[in-house]
Every structure is written in C-alpha cells, then in structure tokens.
Coordinates of C-alpha atoms and ligand atoms in Angstrom, one line a residue:
X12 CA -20.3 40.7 6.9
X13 CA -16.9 39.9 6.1
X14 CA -17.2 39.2 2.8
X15 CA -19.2 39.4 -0.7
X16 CA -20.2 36.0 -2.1
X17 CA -24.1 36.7 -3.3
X18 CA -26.7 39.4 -3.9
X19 CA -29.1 37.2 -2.2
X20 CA -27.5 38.1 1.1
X21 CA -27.7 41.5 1.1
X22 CA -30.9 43.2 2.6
X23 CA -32.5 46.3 1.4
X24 CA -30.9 48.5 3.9
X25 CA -27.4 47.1 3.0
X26 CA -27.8 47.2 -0.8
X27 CA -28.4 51.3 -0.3
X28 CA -25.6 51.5 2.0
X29 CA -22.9 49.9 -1.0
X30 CA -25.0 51.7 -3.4
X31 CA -24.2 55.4 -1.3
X32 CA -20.9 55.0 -0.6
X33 CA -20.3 54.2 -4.7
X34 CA -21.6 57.4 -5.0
X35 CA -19.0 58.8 -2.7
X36 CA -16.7 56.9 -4.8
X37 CA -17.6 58.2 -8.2
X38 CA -17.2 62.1 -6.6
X39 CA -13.8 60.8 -5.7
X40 CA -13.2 60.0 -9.5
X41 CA -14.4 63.3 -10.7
X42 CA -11.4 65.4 -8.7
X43 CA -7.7 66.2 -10.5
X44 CA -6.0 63.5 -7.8
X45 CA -8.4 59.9 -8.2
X46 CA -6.7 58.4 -5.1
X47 CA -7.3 58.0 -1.6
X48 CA -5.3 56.5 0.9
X49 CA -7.7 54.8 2.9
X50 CA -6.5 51.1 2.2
X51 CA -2.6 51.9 2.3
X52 CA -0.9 49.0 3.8
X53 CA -3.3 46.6 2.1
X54 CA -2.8 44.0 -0.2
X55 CA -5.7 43.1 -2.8
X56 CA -5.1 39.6 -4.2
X57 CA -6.8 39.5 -7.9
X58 CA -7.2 35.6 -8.6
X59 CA -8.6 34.7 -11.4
X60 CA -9.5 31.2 -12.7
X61 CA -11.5 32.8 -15.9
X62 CA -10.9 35.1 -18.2
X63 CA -12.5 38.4 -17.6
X64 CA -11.5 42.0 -19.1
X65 CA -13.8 44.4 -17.4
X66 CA -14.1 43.1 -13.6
X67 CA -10.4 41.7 -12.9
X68 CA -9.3 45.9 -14.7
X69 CA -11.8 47.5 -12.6
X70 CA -11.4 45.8 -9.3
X71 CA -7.6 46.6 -10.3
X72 CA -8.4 50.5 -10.6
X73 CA -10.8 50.5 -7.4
X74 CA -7.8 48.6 -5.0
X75 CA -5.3 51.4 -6.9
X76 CA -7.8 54.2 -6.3
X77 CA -7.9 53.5 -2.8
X78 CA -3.8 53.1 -2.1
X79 CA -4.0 49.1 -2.0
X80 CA -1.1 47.2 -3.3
X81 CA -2.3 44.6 -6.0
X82 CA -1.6 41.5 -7.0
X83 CA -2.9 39.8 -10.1
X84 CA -3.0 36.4 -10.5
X85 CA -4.0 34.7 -13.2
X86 CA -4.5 30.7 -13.4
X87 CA -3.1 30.7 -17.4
X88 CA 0.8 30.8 -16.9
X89 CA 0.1 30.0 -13.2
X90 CA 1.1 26.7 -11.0
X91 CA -2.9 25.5 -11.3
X92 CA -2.2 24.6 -15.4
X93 CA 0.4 22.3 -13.1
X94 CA -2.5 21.0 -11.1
X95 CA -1.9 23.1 -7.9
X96 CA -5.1 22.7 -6.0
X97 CA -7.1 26.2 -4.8
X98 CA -6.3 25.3 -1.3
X99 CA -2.6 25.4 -2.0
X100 CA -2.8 28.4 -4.1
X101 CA -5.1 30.0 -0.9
X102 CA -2.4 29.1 1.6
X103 CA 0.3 30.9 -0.9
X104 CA -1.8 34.0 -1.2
X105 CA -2.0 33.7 2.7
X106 CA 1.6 33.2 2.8
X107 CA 2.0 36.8 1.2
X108 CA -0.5 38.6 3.1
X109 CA -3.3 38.9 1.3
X110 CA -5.7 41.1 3.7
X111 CA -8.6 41.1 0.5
X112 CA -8.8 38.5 -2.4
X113 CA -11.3 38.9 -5.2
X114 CA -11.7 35.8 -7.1
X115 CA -13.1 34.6 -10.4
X116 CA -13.8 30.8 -11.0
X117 CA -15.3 28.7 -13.5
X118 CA -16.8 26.4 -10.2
X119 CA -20.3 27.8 -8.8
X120 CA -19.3 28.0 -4.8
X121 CA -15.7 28.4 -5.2
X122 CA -15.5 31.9 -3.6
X123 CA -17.6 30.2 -0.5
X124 CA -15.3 27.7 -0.1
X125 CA -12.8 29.8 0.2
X126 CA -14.5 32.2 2.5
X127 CA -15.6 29.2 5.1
X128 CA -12.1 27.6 5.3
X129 CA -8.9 28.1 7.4
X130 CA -7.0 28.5 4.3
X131 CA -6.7 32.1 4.2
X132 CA -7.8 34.8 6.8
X133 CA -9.0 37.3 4.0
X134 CA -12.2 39.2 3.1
X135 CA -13.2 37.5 0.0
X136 CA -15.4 39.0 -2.8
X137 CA -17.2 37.3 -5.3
X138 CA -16.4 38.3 -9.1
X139 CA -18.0 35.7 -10.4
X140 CA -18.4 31.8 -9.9
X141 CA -19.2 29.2 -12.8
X142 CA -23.5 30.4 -13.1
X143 CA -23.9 30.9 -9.8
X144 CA -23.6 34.9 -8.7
X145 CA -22.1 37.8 -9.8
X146 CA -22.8 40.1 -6.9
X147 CA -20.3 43.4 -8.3
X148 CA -22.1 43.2 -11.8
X149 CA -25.5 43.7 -10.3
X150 CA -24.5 46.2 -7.8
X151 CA -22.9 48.4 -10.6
X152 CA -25.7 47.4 -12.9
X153 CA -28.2 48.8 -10.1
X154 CA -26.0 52.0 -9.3
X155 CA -26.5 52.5 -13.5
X156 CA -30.3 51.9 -13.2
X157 CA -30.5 54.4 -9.9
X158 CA -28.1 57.3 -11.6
X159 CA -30.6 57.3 -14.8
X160 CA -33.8 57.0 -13.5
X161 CA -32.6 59.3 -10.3
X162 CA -30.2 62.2 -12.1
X163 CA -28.7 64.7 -9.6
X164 CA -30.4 63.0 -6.9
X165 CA -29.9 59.0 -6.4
X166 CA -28.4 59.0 -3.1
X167 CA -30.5 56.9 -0.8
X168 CA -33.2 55.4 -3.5
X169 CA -34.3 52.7 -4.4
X170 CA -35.9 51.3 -7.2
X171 CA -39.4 50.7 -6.1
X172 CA -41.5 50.0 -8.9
X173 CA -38.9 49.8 -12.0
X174 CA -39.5 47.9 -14.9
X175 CA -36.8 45.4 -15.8
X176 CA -36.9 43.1 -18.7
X177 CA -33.8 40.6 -18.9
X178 CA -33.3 38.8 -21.9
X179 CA -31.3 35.5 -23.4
X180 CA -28.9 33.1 -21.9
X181 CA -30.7 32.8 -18.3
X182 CA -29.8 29.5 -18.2
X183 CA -25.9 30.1 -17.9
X184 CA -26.3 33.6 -16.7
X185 CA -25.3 34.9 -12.9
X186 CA -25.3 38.1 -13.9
X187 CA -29.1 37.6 -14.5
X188 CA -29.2 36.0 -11.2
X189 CA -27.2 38.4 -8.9
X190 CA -29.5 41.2 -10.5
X191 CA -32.8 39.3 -10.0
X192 CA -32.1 38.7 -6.3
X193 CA -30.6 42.4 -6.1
X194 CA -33.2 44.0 -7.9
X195 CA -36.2 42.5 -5.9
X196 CA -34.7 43.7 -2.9
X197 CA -34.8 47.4 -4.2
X198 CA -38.2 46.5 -5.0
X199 CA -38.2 46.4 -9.1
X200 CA -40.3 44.0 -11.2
X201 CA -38.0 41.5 -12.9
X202 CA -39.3 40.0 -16.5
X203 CA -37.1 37.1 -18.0
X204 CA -37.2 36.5 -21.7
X205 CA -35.5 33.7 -23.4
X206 CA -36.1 30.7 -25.6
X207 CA -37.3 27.9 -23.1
X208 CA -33.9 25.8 -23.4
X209 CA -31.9 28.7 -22.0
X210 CA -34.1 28.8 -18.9
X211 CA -33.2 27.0 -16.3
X212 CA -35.1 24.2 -14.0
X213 CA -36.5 25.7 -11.1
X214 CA -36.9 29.3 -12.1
X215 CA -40.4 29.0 -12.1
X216 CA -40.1 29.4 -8.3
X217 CA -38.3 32.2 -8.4
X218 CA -39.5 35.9 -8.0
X219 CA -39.9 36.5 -11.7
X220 CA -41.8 36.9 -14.5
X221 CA -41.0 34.6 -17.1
X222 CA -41.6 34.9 -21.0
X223 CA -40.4 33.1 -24.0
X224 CA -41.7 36.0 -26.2
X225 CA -39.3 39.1 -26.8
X226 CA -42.2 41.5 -29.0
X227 CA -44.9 40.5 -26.3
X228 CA -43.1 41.2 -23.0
X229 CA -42.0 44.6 -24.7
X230 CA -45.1 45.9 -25.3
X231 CA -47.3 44.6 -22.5
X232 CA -44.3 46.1 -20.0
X233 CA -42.8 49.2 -21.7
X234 CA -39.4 48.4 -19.9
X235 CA -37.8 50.9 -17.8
X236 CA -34.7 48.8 -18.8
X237 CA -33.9 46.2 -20.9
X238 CA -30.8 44.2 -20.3
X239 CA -29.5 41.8 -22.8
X240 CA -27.2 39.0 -21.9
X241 CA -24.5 37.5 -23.8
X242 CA -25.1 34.0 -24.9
X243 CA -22.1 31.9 -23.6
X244 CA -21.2 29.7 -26.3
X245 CA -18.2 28.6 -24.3
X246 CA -20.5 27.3 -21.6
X247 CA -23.0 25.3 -24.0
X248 CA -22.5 21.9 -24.7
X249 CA -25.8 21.6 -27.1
X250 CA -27.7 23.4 -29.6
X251 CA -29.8 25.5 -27.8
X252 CA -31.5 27.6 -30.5
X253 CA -31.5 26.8 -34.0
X254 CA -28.9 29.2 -35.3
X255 CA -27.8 32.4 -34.7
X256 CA -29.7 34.2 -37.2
X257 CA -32.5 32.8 -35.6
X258 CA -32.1 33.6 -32.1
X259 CA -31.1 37.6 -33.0
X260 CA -34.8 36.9 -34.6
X261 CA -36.2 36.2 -32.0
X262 CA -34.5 37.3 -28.9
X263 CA -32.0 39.8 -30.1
X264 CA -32.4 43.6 -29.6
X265 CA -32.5 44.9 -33.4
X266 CA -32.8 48.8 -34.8
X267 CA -36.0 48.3 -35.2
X268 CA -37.1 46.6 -31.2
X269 CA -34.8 49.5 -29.8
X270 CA -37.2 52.3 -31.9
X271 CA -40.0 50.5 -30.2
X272 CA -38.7 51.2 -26.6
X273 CA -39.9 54.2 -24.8
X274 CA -37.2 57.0 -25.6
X275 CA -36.4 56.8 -22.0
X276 CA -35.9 53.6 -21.2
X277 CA -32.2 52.2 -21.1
X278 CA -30.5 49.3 -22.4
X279 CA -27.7 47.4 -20.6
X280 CA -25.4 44.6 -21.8
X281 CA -22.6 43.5 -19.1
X282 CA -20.5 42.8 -22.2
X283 CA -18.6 41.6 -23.2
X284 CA -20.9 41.6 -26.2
X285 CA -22.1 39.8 -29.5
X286 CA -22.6 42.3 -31.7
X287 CA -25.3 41.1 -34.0
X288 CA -26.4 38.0 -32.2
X289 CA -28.0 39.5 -28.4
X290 CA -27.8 43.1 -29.8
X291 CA -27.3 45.1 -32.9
X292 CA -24.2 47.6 -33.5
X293 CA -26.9 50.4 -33.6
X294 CA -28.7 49.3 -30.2
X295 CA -24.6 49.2 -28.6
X296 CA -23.7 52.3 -29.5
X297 CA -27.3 53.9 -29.2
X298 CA -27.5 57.3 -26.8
X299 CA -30.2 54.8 -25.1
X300 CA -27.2 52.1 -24.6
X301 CA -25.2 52.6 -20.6
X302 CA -22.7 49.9 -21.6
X303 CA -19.9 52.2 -20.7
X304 CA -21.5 53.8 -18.0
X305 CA -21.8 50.6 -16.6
X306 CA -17.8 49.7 -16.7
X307 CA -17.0 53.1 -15.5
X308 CA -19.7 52.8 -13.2
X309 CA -18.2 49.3 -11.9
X310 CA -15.0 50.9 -10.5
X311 CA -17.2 53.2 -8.1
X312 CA -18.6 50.1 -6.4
X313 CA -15.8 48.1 -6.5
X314 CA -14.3 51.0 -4.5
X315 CA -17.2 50.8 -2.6
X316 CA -16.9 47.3 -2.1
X317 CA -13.5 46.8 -1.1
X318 CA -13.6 49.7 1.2
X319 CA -16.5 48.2 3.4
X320 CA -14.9 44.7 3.8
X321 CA -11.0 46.0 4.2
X322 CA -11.1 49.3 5.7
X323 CA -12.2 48.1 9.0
X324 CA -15.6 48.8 8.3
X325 CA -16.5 45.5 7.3
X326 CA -18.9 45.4 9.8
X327 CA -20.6 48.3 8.5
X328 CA -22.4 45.8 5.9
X329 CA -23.9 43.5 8.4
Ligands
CP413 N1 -19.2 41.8 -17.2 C1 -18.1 41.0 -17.0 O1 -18.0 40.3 -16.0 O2 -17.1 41.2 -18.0 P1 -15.7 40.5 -17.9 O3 -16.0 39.0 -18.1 O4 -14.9 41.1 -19.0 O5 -15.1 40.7 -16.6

C-alpha cells in the first residue's frame, strides 16, 4: 500500500501493524531527545483545503519528530482562492519534491484523485475528505481505546468484543465512518445514536447498530466507550433538530448521562468540541474524558503512519 485514503482498506492484520508501530512511536516521545532521523531527506507536503487545528499540527509534529522537512500549505492566502485547480497545485507540490503529501479537502474523494493520477508521484494520506473518511482520527481514536482498555500491555490487541456507542451528527460525520469500518475490523460492536435526520441513507446496511434513543442505547449497552461527535453546523444547510437546547436534551452527554456510565467506561470527542451542545463542560474535562489523550495520542500514529508509507517500508502495510 502506498498510501492512506480509508479505514475500510485496511485488514485486521494491517490495522495492528499501524497500531504497534504507534506504540513504538509514543516510547520515542517519552525520551529527553523526541526525534528520529529516519525520514531525513524527506519532504512532507501539508495541504490543506479546510481548516483543521489538531490534524494539520500533529501531522506537522510527527513529519518533525521523524527528521522530515515540512511544508504547510494552506488554500486561504494560497493561489486556489485565485481559482488554481488541485491538479495545478499537485504538479507544483511535485515540482518541489514532495516525497509524502497529507491532504485535507472539503471534496469526499479528493485524496483518491490525487493518489490515482500522474499528477504527483507521492504517498498520499488521507486527513480528511468532505464526509467521506477520516482514516488518522480513527486510527488514533483506536490506539486511545486499546491503551485504556489494555494498560501496560496493548501491543498486539485488538478489540474483540468492545462496546462502542457513537453519538450525533452521523450524517456529516467521517470520523464516525473511518471508526465504524476500523472498529469492526478489530472486532468491536459499533452502536449509532442520533436523531433520524442526522443519519444518513443507506446506513441501515452497514455493520451497525442503529438507535435514535441516547437513555435507551446506554443502558441496554453499558458502553465500553462513548464517543460524541461534533455537530457541523458549517456543513448543514437545514434545520436538522429543533434547537440546540433540544438536541443537548436529547443527544448530548450531560453531568447527569456521564454519572450513569460505568466508572470505567471512556468518553471521546475528536473535537474540536461544542461545549454544551454534544457534551457538557463537566463530561470534557471529566477524569472519564481521553480528549487530550486522543490529540497527543494522534502524533504517535501519524508517526506511525508517515513512517510506513515514506520510509521505504511502504510496502510493509500491504
Ligand atoms: N479531529 C479533527 O480532525 O480536528 P481538526 O479539525 O482540528 O483537525
């Protein structure tokens, strides 16, 4: 495999492998000197079409970590608000280089498109395209689930038989779809909860349970997790739920739906969040809550990532 476009390529076997190496990764981060040189020489092209705060900083730290030069390109200020089509801006990153490009982009596909064409001879990674996938976010989101469920000894497991209840914006969601393909291939149970508008067609053929009812779904599955999604108001063109104080009714994780959880179970939020809408304050900062974990967690396995596709190991993951 040359490149990272989907969860829903990656087997059981490869998954582990990404997930192991992260692990590797995250010892690195641990010792006085954070760096290794095993992608000097490289260049790490950072394009991104969307804004994004954790992914384009921690795919910045991993190619640094790992002796890379970076470049980070970023469409506002860029030639594209000039109309400068991707293939043109491909064949200028080419033009410089780039061995690795790791690309955000409001278009579902666009990091496919790149990967199939002559534009650019480059391993490409997916960071996240329009509702499509999010393969990094699930990886690291696994890599969080494996650490806490596995402490001391996560190397090499999988999560066979986790509980994992994702709730909210499905509908515009690939985080919720990079972890539903990744998480069924380390063998958890998936549960989706959201109101029935933010569920999109076709999901009822998908390998998941589906709920529209937050209290219900809780208590019949005692989550090992429970991730909560952001609702992407700057993707919805509608009213999808009545109001806000309705939905965190409904769907959101309040103080008192957090004291219901089993005191072991953890809650995740990609972020960036809406306090008070998909998750109270007190549920965010909760000793329950990995959402840090998971952003420190993310530069491991973007580490991870980058090494396997640039290091000449690339084909290590097929
Ligand atoms: N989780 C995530 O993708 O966050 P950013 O949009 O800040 O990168």
């Amino acid at each position: 495999m040359r490149h990272l476009l989907s969860t829903k390529d990656l087997s059981r076997a490869e998954a582990i492998q990404i997930l192991d190496i992260a692990e590797d990764m995250a010892d690195v981060q641990t010792r006085e000197v954070k760096k290794l040189p095993t992608l000097r020489g490289k260049t790490v092209v950072n394009l991104f079409f969307e804004d994004s705060t954790r992914t384009r900083i921690s795919f910045e730290a991993a190619a640094k970590r790992l002796s890379a030069d970076v470049i980070n390109f970023a469409a506002k200020g860029s030639s594209v608000s000039k109309g400068e089509s991707l293939k043109d801006t491909a064949q200028t990153l080419a033009a410089m280089g780039a061995d690795g490009v790791v690309i955000r982009h409001h278009a579902s596909g666009a990091p496919q498109v790149l990967a199939q064409s002559d534009w650019i001879d480059a391993g490409v990674v997916n960071a996240g395209d329009g509702t499509h996938e999010h393969p990094t976010q699930a990886l690291l989101d696994a890599f969080t689930m494996r650490r806490r469920l596995h402490p001391g000894a996560s190397r090499g497991k999988d999560l066979d038989g986790v509980s994992v209840v994702i709730v909210g914006d499905i509908l515009h969601s690939r985080v919720a779809r990079s972890n539903l393909w990744l998480l069924r291939a380390l063998g958890a149970q998936v549960t989706f909860v959201a109101p029935a508008t933010l569920v999109p067609v076709g999901a009822s053929t998908w390998p998941v349970e589906l709920s529209f009812d937050l209290d219900a779904t809780l208590a019949a599955t005692r989550p090992d997790v429970l991730m909560m999604l952001r609702i992407q108001s700057e993707r919805m063109n509608a009213a999808y739920f009545p109001n806000a104080r309705e939905y965190a009714r409904q769907w959101g994780l309040s103080d008192e739906r957090l004291a219901r959880l089993r005191p072991d179970s953890i809650v995740m939020h990609p972020g960036p969040m809406n306090r008070g809408l998909e998750i109270s304050a007190g549920a965010a900062d909760s000793t329950q809550s990995t959402v840090l974990e998971q952003v420190a967690n993310g530069v491991s396995i973007r580490m991870a990532v980058l090494y396997l596709l640039l290091s000449g190991e690339r084909e290590a993951l097929s």
